[in-house]
Amino acid sequence: MMRFEDVKLAVIGLGYVGLPLAVEFGKKRPVLGFDINKRRIEELKQGRDHTLEVEPEELAAAVHLRYCSEAESLAEANVYIVTVPTPIDEYKQPDLSPLKRASETIGRVLKRGDIVVYESTVYPGATEEVCVPVLESVSGLRFNEDFYAGYSPERINPGDKKHRVTTIRKVTAGSTPEAADLIDQIYADIIVAGTHKAPSIRVAEAAKVIENTQRDVNIALINELALIFNKLGIDTQAVLEAAGTKWNFLPFRPGLVGGHCIGVDPYYLTHKAQSIGYHPEIILAGRRLNDAMGGYVVSQLIKAMTKRCIQVQGSRVLVMGLTFKENCPDLRNTRVVDIVRELAEYNIHVDVYDPWVDTEEAMQEYGIRPIDAPKEGAYDGIVLAVAHQQFAELGAQKIRALGKPEHVLYDLKYVLSADEADLRL
């Protein structure tokens, strides 16, 4: 096993997860940041990060970090940290192709004594059952004899400037006790919040996947309560505020559940569960309920418009916000698209406005071209879908001014007070 002082790091994948990690390591030791996207590499070399996760001054502070898109350059490293996406496909099944491709890339340069650490969210067993065989096949080396593996789940929260990679406790694991010790030491060098060494890679994988599954199920419960309270004519936010006065009531709120974690990770766990003959009930029920919320929002909006004698077909609706959460440009798995597409089914003209979004990225990912600015007095319906700071600063009066004299304002994210909106989730 190599010594800590001999570690030469490479981070594979410089997105929301990989870049902040590479930057922190790059402040203390030589690190090679690798990404197959050449435009991304050029952007970072110029000191810019379009995800806004890392400020220019932080990039500049990572004086030991180099960027490259040439896989051959990875040969100079001996510890590889993989931070590529792990999405789901159209059938809601795990898509491990980015992980496999990254493993193939590393396998071509893997040497005796090297360590490969995965941070991407997977189901328990994936590292050793899927990734390691690829490494062995491509490199010709033997696992736990010639090279070693580890797992340290990412806990990045896009747009969160308080909980950063160094201030969130890091779970680590290795394929042998010696590898586990070294991997833990490597991360402990930058993680000021400390580390937790799990007893095995499978335990660390399982811990990651249930973190977001737990949140998903809890939000599903609150979403179901919101459906019930809406039928009863009770304000859900008022109920949650009242219940929240008890010390152990969990502060979840209803809403759309998207993003790269909460709306995706549960499917990795259910996939593995079904592969061993167990059909998960609660997890899948929560997923179905959360995935249906976009349709529910549109049905409520249509009912409210109809009650006000607003012609639905051919009407204009403004959707404010497209990202999966507030105050960040992240469009991954945003469920706002469900609202946009459902509205289009009614032959409604939809304008999407989001000052955080890159127009070309929105077009490429979803075929949606956000408008530069909404028009005053133009809309029959307004949906406040994301709680961006800019929208909160506008206030109810200016948002109302975007609507026609008779319109419906649906505040999905409790940006406004109860008496300022026509509908709330």
mmCIF file of C-alpha atoms in Angstrom, residues 14-353:
data_model
loop_
_atom_site.group_PDB
_atom_site.id
_atom_site.type_symbol
_atom_site.label_atom_id
_atom_site.label_comp_id
_atom_site.label_asym_id
_atom_site.label_seq_id
_atom_site.Cartn_x
_atom_site.Cartn_y
_atom_site.Cartn_z
ATOM 1 C CA LEU A 14 -15.719 18.208 -12.981
ATOM 2 C CA GLY A 15 -19.395 18.927 -12.458
ATOM 3 C CA TYR A 16 -21.294 19.990 -9.345
ATOM 4 C CA VAL A 17 -19.570 17.273 -7.297
ATOM 5 C CA GLY A 18 -16.118 16.885 -8.791
ATOM 6 C CA LEU A 19 -15.088 20.514 -9.174
ATOM 7 C CA PRO A 20 -15.564 21.631 -5.541
ATOM 8 C CA LEU A 21 -13.702 18.523 -4.416
ATOM 9 C CA ALA A 22 -10.834 19.037 -6.867
ATOM 10 C CA VAL A 23 -10.570 22.689 -5.837
ATOM 11 C CA GLU A 24 -10.264 21.855 -2.143
ATOM 12 C CA PHE A 25 -7.632 19.206 -2.794
ATOM 13 C CA GLY A 26 -5.908 21.606 -5.209
ATOM 14 C CA LYS A 27 -5.393 24.123 -2.435
ATOM 15 C CA LYS A 28 -3.137 21.633 -0.621
ATOM 16 C CA ARG A 29 -1.647 19.149 -3.109
ATOM 17 C CA PRO A 30 -1.155 18.532 -6.840
ATOM 18 C CA VAL A 31 -4.424 17.387 -8.431
ATOM 19 C CA LEU A 32 -5.356 16.604 -12.010
ATOM 20 C CA GLY A 33 -8.946 17.537 -12.843
ATOM 21 C CA PHE A 34 -10.237 15.529 -15.804
ATOM 22 C CA ASP A 35 -13.422 15.953 -17.830
ATOM 23 C CA ILE A 36 -14.352 14.706 -21.298
ATOM 24 C CA ASN A 37 -16.109 18.022 -22.017
ATOM 25 C CA LYS A 38 -13.435 20.200 -23.617
ATOM 26 C CA ARG A 39 -15.598 23.321 -23.307
ATOM 27 C CA ARG A 40 -15.801 22.709 -19.583
ATOM 28 C CA ILE A 41 -12.031 22.401 -19.333
ATOM 29 C CA GLU A 42 -11.476 25.645 -21.253
ATOM 30 C CA GLU A 43 -14.005 27.438 -19.073
ATOM 31 C CA LEU A 44 -12.241 26.321 -15.895
ATOM 32 C CA LYS A 45 -8.815 27.234 -17.267
ATOM 33 C CA GLN A 46 -10.213 30.741 -17.758
ATOM 34 C CA GLY A 47 -11.265 30.815 -14.103
ATOM 35 C CA ARG A 48 -15.030 30.498 -14.639
ATOM 36 C CA ASP A 49 -17.569 27.952 -13.383
ATOM 37 C CA HIS A 50 -20.980 28.188 -15.051
ATOM 38 C CA THR A 51 -22.564 26.018 -12.318
ATOM 39 C CA LEU A 52 -21.757 28.823 -9.828
ATOM 40 C CA GLU A 53 -20.697 26.240 -7.240
ATOM 41 C CA VAL A 54 -17.154 27.611 -7.108
ATOM 42 C CA GLU A 55 -16.391 31.323 -7.142
ATOM 43 C CA PRO A 56 -13.538 32.664 -9.326
ATOM 44 C CA GLU A 57 -11.435 33.489 -6.260
ATOM 45 C CA GLU A 58 -11.776 29.885 -5.055
ATOM 46 C CA LEU A 59 -10.669 28.577 -8.430
ATOM 47 C CA ALA A 60 -7.686 30.877 -8.267
ATOM 48 C CA ALA A 61 -6.833 29.628 -4.774
ATOM 49 C CA ALA A 62 -6.489 26.050 -6.033
ATOM 50 C CA VAL A 63 -2.920 26.695 -7.150
ATOM 51 C CA HIS A 64 -2.041 22.992 -7.423
ATOM 52 C CA LEU A 65 -5.029 22.055 -9.619
ATOM 53 C CA ARG A 66 -4.518 21.377 -13.327
ATOM 54 C CA TYR A 67 -7.267 20.652 -15.857
ATOM 55 C CA CYS A 68 -7.213 18.303 -18.814
ATOM 56 C CA SER A 69 -9.458 16.371 -21.197
ATOM 57 C CA GLU A 70 -6.771 13.975 -22.466
ATOM 58 C CA ALA A 71 -7.199 10.571 -20.823
ATOM 59 C CA GLU A 72 -3.525 9.719 -21.298
ATOM 60 C CA SER A 73 -2.607 12.403 -18.760
ATOM 61 C CA LEU A 74 -4.312 10.370 -16.037
ATOM 62 C CA ALA A 75 -1.405 7.931 -16.076
ATOM 63 C CA GLU A 76 0.558 10.254 -13.800
ATOM 64 C CA ALA A 77 -1.946 9.717 -10.944
ATOM 65 C CA ASN A 78 -2.170 6.796 -8.548
ATOM 66 C CA VAL A 79 -5.435 7.624 -6.746
ATOM 67 C CA TYR A 80 -8.468 8.273 -8.928
ATOM 68 C CA ILE A 81 -11.685 9.808 -7.581
ATOM 69 C CA VAL A 82 -14.697 9.274 -9.857
ATOM 70 C CA THR A 83 -17.473 11.875 -9.664
ATOM 71 C CA VAL A 84 -19.494 11.262 -12.828
ATOM 72 C CA PRO A 85 -23.320 11.385 -12.983
ATOM 73 C CA THR A 86 -25.466 8.326 -12.260
ATOM 74 C CA PRO A 87 -28.866 9.152 -13.785
ATOM 75 C CA ILE A 88 -31.892 6.977 -14.520
ATOM 76 C CA ASP A 89 -33.174 6.120 -17.993
ATOM 77 C CA GLU A 90 -36.645 6.666 -19.464
ATOM 78 C CA TYR A 91 -37.840 3.492 -17.732
ATOM 79 C CA LYS A 92 -36.585 4.761 -14.353
ATOM 80 C CA GLN A 93 -33.806 2.190 -14.271
ATOM 81 C CA PRO A 94 -30.233 3.002 -13.172
ATOM 82 C CA ASP A 95 -28.039 4.223 -16.019
ATOM 83 C CA LEU A 96 -24.510 3.195 -15.113
ATOM 84 C CA SER A 97 -23.018 3.930 -18.540
ATOM 85 C CA PRO A 98 -21.132 7.095 -17.391
ATOM 86 C CA LEU A 99 -19.681 5.085 -14.504
ATOM 87 C CA LYS A 100 -18.646 2.232 -16.789
ATOM 88 C CA ARG A 101 -17.031 4.607 -19.290
ATOM 89 C CA ALA A 102 -15.086 6.329 -16.508
ATOM 90 C CA SER A 103 -13.917 2.927 -15.250
ATOM 91 C CA GLU A 104 -12.784 1.983 -18.759
ATOM 92 C CA THR A 105 -10.836 5.243 -19.030
ATOM 93 C CA ILE A 106 -9.100 4.605 -15.713
ATOM 94 C CA GLY A 107 -8.530 0.938 -16.548
ATOM 95 C CA ARG A 108 -6.367 1.925 -19.512
ATOM 96 C CA VAL A 109 -3.896 3.745 -17.243
ATOM 97 C CA LEU A 110 -4.297 1.719 -14.027
ATOM 98 C CA LYS A 111 -1.032 0.542 -12.470
ATOM 99 C CA ARG A 112 -0.064 -1.804 -9.667
ATOM 100 C CA GLY A 113 -0.795 -0.268 -6.269
ATOM 101 C CA ASP A 114 -3.316 2.278 -7.579
ATOM 102 C CA ILE A 115 -6.628 3.064 -5.844
ATOM 103 C CA VAL A 116 -9.929 3.980 -7.504
ATOM 104 C CA VAL A 117 -12.488 5.750 -5.314
ATOM 105 C CA TYR A 118 -16.084 6.254 -6.452
ATOM 106 C CA GLU A 119 -18.307 9.090 -5.222
ATOM 107 C CA SER A 120 -21.213 8.646 -7.634
ATOM 108 C CA THR A 121 -24.489 7.475 -6.105
ATOM 109 C CA VAL A 122 -25.119 3.784 -6.781
ATOM 110 C CA TYR A 123 -26.979 0.833 -5.280
ATOM 111 C CA PRO A 124 -25.254 -1.332 -2.649
ATOM 112 C CA GLY A 125 -22.736 -3.593 -4.379
ATOM 113 C CA ALA A 126 -22.365 -1.622 -7.619
ATOM 114 C CA THR A 127 -18.740 -0.609 -7.046
ATOM 115 C CA GLU A 128 -17.525 -4.178 -6.645
ATOM 116 C CA GLU A 129 -20.075 -5.831 -8.955
ATOM 117 C CA VAL A 130 -20.037 -3.374 -11.880
ATOM 118 C CA CYS A 131 -17.055 -1.019 -11.720
ATOM 119 C CA VAL A 132 -14.305 -3.314 -10.446
ATOM 120 C CA PRO A 133 -14.850 -5.956 -13.182
ATOM 121 C CA VAL A 134 -14.467 -3.206 -15.810
ATOM 122 C CA LEU A 135 -11.221 -2.065 -14.172
ATOM 123 C CA GLU A 136 -9.937 -5.656 -14.099
ATOM 124 C CA SER A 137 -10.944 -6.412 -17.674
ATOM 125 C CA VAL A 138 -9.407 -3.279 -19.206
ATOM 126 C CA SER A 139 -6.243 -3.158 -17.077
ATOM 127 C CA GLY A 140 -5.533 -6.868 -16.814
ATOM 128 C CA LEU A 141 -4.832 -6.341 -13.105
ATOM 129 C CA ARG A 142 -6.364 -8.230 -10.163
ATOM 130 C CA PHE A 143 -8.614 -6.554 -7.606
ATOM 131 C CA ASN A 144 -7.223 -6.314 -4.057
ATOM 132 C CA GLU A 145 -3.940 -7.783 -5.241
ATOM 133 C CA ASP A 146 -2.737 -5.333 -7.878
ATOM 134 C CA PHE A 147 -5.145 -2.436 -7.280
ATOM 135 C CA TYR A 148 -7.756 -1.371 -4.717
ATOM 136 C CA ALA A 149 -11.102 0.392 -4.636
ATOM 137 C CA GLY A 150 -12.984 2.712 -2.325
ATOM 138 C CA TYR A 151 -16.254 4.558 -1.977
ATOM 139 C CA SER A 152 -16.956 7.955 -0.454
ATOM 140 C CA PRO A 153 -20.468 9.203 -1.274
ATOM 141 C CA GLU A 154 -20.869 12.792 -2.400
ATOM 142 C CA ARG A 155 -23.031 15.077 -0.280
ATOM 143 C CA ILE A 156 -23.008 18.213 -2.404
ATOM 144 C CA ASN A 157 -26.101 20.411 -2.133
ATOM 145 C CA PRO A 158 -26.160 22.647 -5.253
ATOM 146 C CA GLY A 159 -26.608 26.330 -4.489
ATOM 147 C CA ASP A 160 -25.969 25.868 -0.766
ATOM 148 C CA LYS A 161 -23.261 28.315 0.279
ATOM 149 C CA LYS A 162 -23.354 27.230 3.931
ATOM 150 C CA HIS A 163 -22.906 23.470 3.659
ATOM 151 C CA ARG A 164 -19.801 23.057 1.536
ATOM 152 C CA VAL A 165 -17.725 19.994 0.704
ATOM 153 C CA THR A 166 -15.287 20.675 3.569
ATOM 154 C CA THR A 167 -17.972 21.379 6.174
ATOM 155 C CA ILE A 168 -20.050 18.237 5.565
ATOM 156 C CA ARG A 169 -18.881 15.090 7.319
ATOM 157 C CA LYS A 170 -17.515 12.576 4.803
ATOM 158 C CA VAL A 171 -18.229 8.850 4.789
ATOM 159 C CA THR A 172 -15.318 6.777 3.495
ATOM 160 C CA ALA A 173 -14.712 3.097 2.794
ATOM 161 C CA GLY A 174 -12.079 0.878 1.186
ATOM 162 C CA SER A 175 -11.831 -2.620 -0.257
ATOM 163 C CA THR A 176 -9.193 -3.637 2.312
ATOM 164 C CA PRO A 177 -8.474 -2.306 5.813
ATOM 165 C CA GLU A 178 -5.256 -0.703 4.564
ATOM 166 C CA ALA A 179 -6.978 0.923 1.592
ATOM 167 C CA ALA A 180 -9.774 2.147 3.859
ATOM 168 C CA ASP A 181 -7.249 3.785 6.207
ATOM 169 C CA LEU A 182 -5.440 5.571 3.382
ATOM 170 C CA ILE A 183 -8.655 6.738 1.688
ATOM 171 C CA ASP A 184 -9.923 8.084 4.989
ATOM 172 C CA GLN A 185 -6.624 9.889 5.567
ATOM 173 C CA ILE A 186 -6.768 11.464 2.094
ATOM 174 C CA TYR A 187 -10.236 12.927 2.685
ATOM 175 C CA ALA A 188 -9.503 13.902 6.284
ATOM 176 C CA ASP A 189 -6.790 16.167 4.935
ATOM 177 C CA ILE A 190 -9.436 18.577 3.563
ATOM 178 C CA ILE A 191 -12.700 17.762 5.384
ATOM 179 C CA VAL A 192 -12.783 19.999 8.454
ATOM 180 C CA ALA A 193 -16.083 18.446 9.578
ATOM 181 C CA GLY A 194 -14.349 15.085 9.949
ATOM 182 C CA THR A 195 -14.826 11.672 8.378
ATOM 183 C CA HIS A 196 -16.721 8.485 9.200
ATOM 184 C CA LYS A 197 -15.020 5.280 8.106
ATOM 185 C CA ALA A 198 -17.685 2.735 7.163
ATOM 186 C CA PRO A 199 -16.899 -0.970 7.659
ATOM 187 C CA SER A 200 -17.320 -1.799 3.962
ATOM 188 C CA ILE A 201 -17.928 -0.282 0.556
ATOM 189 C CA ARG A 202 -21.437 -1.787 0.465
ATOM 190 C CA VAL A 203 -22.329 -0.094 3.758
ATOM 191 C CA ALA A 204 -21.119 3.273 2.441
ATOM 192 C CA GLU A 205 -23.089 2.802 -0.794
ATOM 193 C CA ALA A 206 -26.224 1.893 1.142
ATOM 194 C CA ALA A 207 -25.814 4.863 3.496
ATOM 195 C CA LYS A 208 -25.709 7.262 0.558
ATOM 196 C CA VAL A 209 -28.703 5.880 -1.258
ATOM 197 C CA ILE A 210 -30.946 5.915 1.841
ATOM 198 C CA GLU A 211 -30.073 9.530 2.725
ATOM 199 C CA ASN A 212 -32.088 10.799 -0.214
ATOM 200 C CA THR A 213 -34.624 7.964 -0.145
ATOM 201 C CA GLN A 214 -35.556 9.029 3.380
ATOM 202 C CA ARG A 215 -36.074 12.624 2.256
ATOM 203 C CA ASP A 216 -38.093 11.495 -0.749
ATOM 204 C CA VAL A 217 -40.481 9.420 1.359
ATOM 205 C CA ASN A 218 -40.892 12.211 3.915
ATOM 206 C CA ILE A 219 -41.688 14.767 1.203
ATOM 207 C CA ALA A 220 -44.151 12.306 -0.337
ATOM 208 C CA LEU A 221 -45.979 12.142 2.993
ATOM 209 C CA ILE A 222 -46.202 15.939 3.161
ATOM 210 C CA ASN A 223 -47.344 16.083 -0.471
ATOM 211 C CA GLU A 224 -50.124 13.611 0.304
ATOM 212 C CA LEU A 225 -51.127 15.635 3.343
ATOM 213 C CA ALA A 226 -51.262 18.734 1.122
ATOM 214 C CA LEU A 227 -53.663 16.949 -1.242
ATOM 215 C CA ILE A 228 -55.885 16.046 1.709
ATOM 216 C CA PHE A 229 -55.782 19.518 3.263
ATOM 217 C CA ASN A 230 -56.564 21.148 -0.089
ATOM 218 C CA LYS A 231 -59.719 19.039 -0.347
ATOM 219 C CA LEU A 232 -60.607 20.055 3.206
ATOM 220 C CA GLY A 233 -60.013 23.722 2.470
ATOM 221 C CA ILE A 234 -57.203 23.956 5.037
ATOM 222 C CA ASP A 235 -53.984 25.888 4.392
ATOM 223 C CA THR A 236 -51.155 23.329 4.408
ATOM 224 C CA GLN A 237 -48.475 25.834 5.399
ATOM 225 C CA ALA A 238 -50.515 26.920 8.411
ATOM 226 C CA VAL A 239 -50.882 23.281 9.477
ATOM 227 C CA LEU A 240 -47.157 22.624 9.130
ATOM 228 C CA GLU A 241 -46.280 25.765 11.079
ATOM 229 C CA ALA A 242 -48.588 24.702 13.892
ATOM 230 C CA ALA A 243 -47.286 21.137 13.950
ATOM 231 C CA GLY A 244 -43.731 22.463 13.775
ATOM 232 C CA THR A 245 -44.037 23.923 17.258
ATOM 233 C CA LYS A 246 -43.396 20.392 18.577
ATOM 234 C CA TRP A 247 -39.687 19.845 19.085
ATOM 235 C CA ASN A 248 -39.419 16.606 17.078
ATOM 236 C CA PHE A 249 -41.686 17.437 14.133
ATOM 237 C CA LEU A 250 -39.641 17.260 10.913
ATOM 238 C CA PRO A 251 -39.726 20.508 8.857
ATOM 239 C CA PHE A 252 -40.501 19.093 5.400
ATOM 240 C CA ARG A 253 -42.591 21.070 2.910
ATOM 241 C CA PRO A 254 -44.693 19.957 -0.080
ATOM 242 C CA GLY A 255 -43.545 20.533 -3.632
ATOM 243 C CA LEU A 256 -41.980 19.134 -6.771
ATOM 244 C CA VAL A 257 -39.214 16.609 -6.131
ATOM 245 C CA GLY A 258 -36.483 16.763 -8.762
ATOM 246 C CA GLY A 259 -32.758 17.243 -8.928
ATOM 247 C CA HIS A 260 -29.866 14.836 -9.285
ATOM 248 C CA CYS A 261 -30.432 13.087 -5.937
ATOM 249 C CA ILE A 262 -33.829 12.928 -4.260
ATOM 250 C CA GLY A 263 -35.825 12.216 -7.410
ATOM 251 C CA VAL A 264 -33.268 9.687 -8.716
ATOM 252 C CA ASP A 265 -31.496 7.814 -5.908
ATOM 253 C CA PRO A 266 -34.539 5.847 -4.650
ATOM 254 C CA TYR A 267 -34.745 4.089 -8.013
ATOM 255 C CA TYR A 268 -31.224 2.745 -7.501
ATOM 256 C CA LEU A 269 -32.268 1.154 -4.222
ATOM 257 C CA THR A 270 -35.554 -0.217 -5.574
ATOM 258 C CA HIS A 271 -33.723 -1.638 -8.600
ATOM 259 C CA LYS A 272 -31.362 -3.572 -6.345
ATOM 260 C CA ALA A 273 -34.192 -4.674 -4.055
ATOM 261 C CA GLN A 274 -36.188 -6.056 -6.974
ATOM 262 C CA SER A 275 -33.122 -7.860 -8.314
ATOM 263 C CA ILE A 276 -32.984 -9.895 -5.096
ATOM 264 C CA GLY A 277 -36.704 -10.643 -5.133
ATOM 265 C CA TYR A 278 -38.079 -7.945 -2.847
ATOM 266 C CA HIS A 279 -40.704 -5.490 -4.070
ATOM 267 C CA PRO A 280 -40.396 -2.227 -2.111
ATOM 268 C CA GLU A 281 -43.804 -0.787 -1.239
ATOM 269 C CA ILE A 282 -43.258 2.488 0.623
ATOM 270 C CA ILE A 283 -40.346 3.755 -1.477
ATOM 271 C CA LEU A 284 -42.118 3.226 -4.810
ATOM 272 C CA ALA A 285 -45.393 4.612 -3.474
ATOM 273 C CA GLY A 286 -43.544 7.776 -2.467
ATOM 274 C CA ARG A 287 -41.923 8.004 -5.891
ATOM 275 C CA ARG A 288 -45.265 7.651 -7.681
ATOM 276 C CA LEU A 289 -46.848 10.327 -5.522
ATOM 277 C CA ASN A 290 -43.980 12.783 -5.924
ATOM 278 C CA ASP A 291 -43.755 12.217 -9.688
ATOM 279 C CA ALA A 292 -47.470 12.998 -10.004
ATOM 280 C CA MET A 293 -47.310 16.408 -8.331
ATOM 281 C CA GLY A 294 -46.766 18.355 -11.563
ATOM 282 C CA GLY A 295 -49.998 16.999 -12.983
ATOM 283 C CA TYR A 296 -51.819 17.807 -9.757
ATOM 284 C CA VAL A 297 -50.619 21.420 -9.836
ATOM 285 C CA VAL A 298 -51.898 21.870 -13.387
ATOM 286 C CA SER A 299 -55.273 20.303 -12.563
ATOM 287 C CA GLN A 300 -55.711 22.738 -9.671
ATOM 288 C CA LEU A 301 -54.750 25.688 -11.855
ATOM 289 C CA ILE A 302 -57.171 24.636 -14.618
ATOM 290 C CA LYS A 303 -60.022 24.256 -12.125
ATOM 291 C CA ALA A 304 -59.359 27.700 -10.678
ATOM 292 C CA MET A 305 -59.231 29.286 -14.138
ATOM 293 C CA THR A 306 -62.488 27.579 -15.120
ATOM 294 C CA LYS A 307 -64.260 28.782 -11.972
ATOM 295 C CA ARG A 308 -63.295 32.326 -12.936
ATOM 296 C CA CYS A 309 -64.616 31.808 -16.455
ATOM 297 C CA ILE A 310 -61.121 32.162 -17.942
ATOM 298 C CA GLN A 311 -60.945 30.409 -21.308
ATOM 299 C CA VAL A 312 -58.378 27.631 -20.827
ATOM 300 C CA GLN A 313 -57.689 26.626 -24.420
ATOM 301 C CA GLY A 314 -55.499 29.239 -26.040
ATOM 302 C CA SER A 315 -54.785 31.001 -22.752
ATOM 303 C CA ARG A 316 -51.319 32.194 -21.686
ATOM 304 C CA VAL A 317 -49.608 30.952 -18.537
ATOM 305 C CA LEU A 318 -46.328 32.164 -17.079
ATOM 306 C CA VAL A 319 -44.204 29.598 -15.250
ATOM 307 C CA MET A 320 -41.696 31.365 -13.011
ATOM 308 C CA GLY A 321 -38.685 29.160 -12.477
ATOM 309 C CA LEU A 322 -37.313 26.110 -14.277
ATOM 310 C CA THR A 323 -34.391 24.895 -12.146
ATOM 311 C CA PHE A 324 -34.969 22.045 -9.720
ATOM 312 C CA LYS A 325 -34.404 24.313 -6.706
ATOM 313 C CA GLU A 326 -34.041 27.953 -5.804
ATOM 314 C CA ASN A 327 -31.026 30.176 -6.398
ATOM 315 C CA CYS A 328 -28.977 27.808 -8.528
ATOM 316 C CA PRO A 329 -28.772 27.122 -12.295
ATOM 317 C CA ASP A 330 -29.074 23.327 -11.960
ATOM 318 C CA LEU A 331 -31.624 21.895 -14.412
ATOM 319 C CA ARG A 332 -30.966 18.218 -13.784
ATOM 320 C CA ASN A 333 -34.190 16.232 -13.455
ATOM 321 C CA THR A 334 -36.238 19.351 -12.769
ATOM 322 C CA ARG A 335 -39.905 18.460 -12.394
ATOM 323 C CA VAL A 336 -41.051 21.920 -13.448
ATOM 324 C CA VAL A 337 -41.001 20.459 -16.963
ATOM 325 C CA ASP A 338 -43.933 18.263 -15.927
ATOM 326 C CA ILE A 339 -46.004 21.409 -15.374
ATOM 327 C CA VAL A 340 -44.911 22.931 -18.681
ATOM 328 C CA ARG A 341 -45.708 19.789 -20.668
ATOM 329 C CA GLU A 342 -49.028 19.197 -18.913
ATOM 330 C CA LEU A 343 -50.129 22.772 -19.621
ATOM 331 C CA ALA A 344 -49.261 22.286 -23.293
ATOM 332 C CA GLU A 345 -51.655 19.321 -23.370
ATOM 333 C CA TYR A 346 -54.489 21.837 -22.832
ATOM 334 C CA ASN A 347 -53.276 23.923 -25.806
ATOM 335 C CA ILE A 348 -52.123 26.603 -23.401
ATOM 336 C CA HIS A 349 -49.315 28.905 -24.514
ATOM 337 C CA VAL A 350 -46.619 28.677 -21.839
ATOM 338 C CA ASP A 351 -43.852 31.191 -21.179
ATOM 339 C CA VAL A 352 -41.058 30.021 -18.892
ATOM 340 C CA TYR A 353 -39.013 32.662 -17.110
#
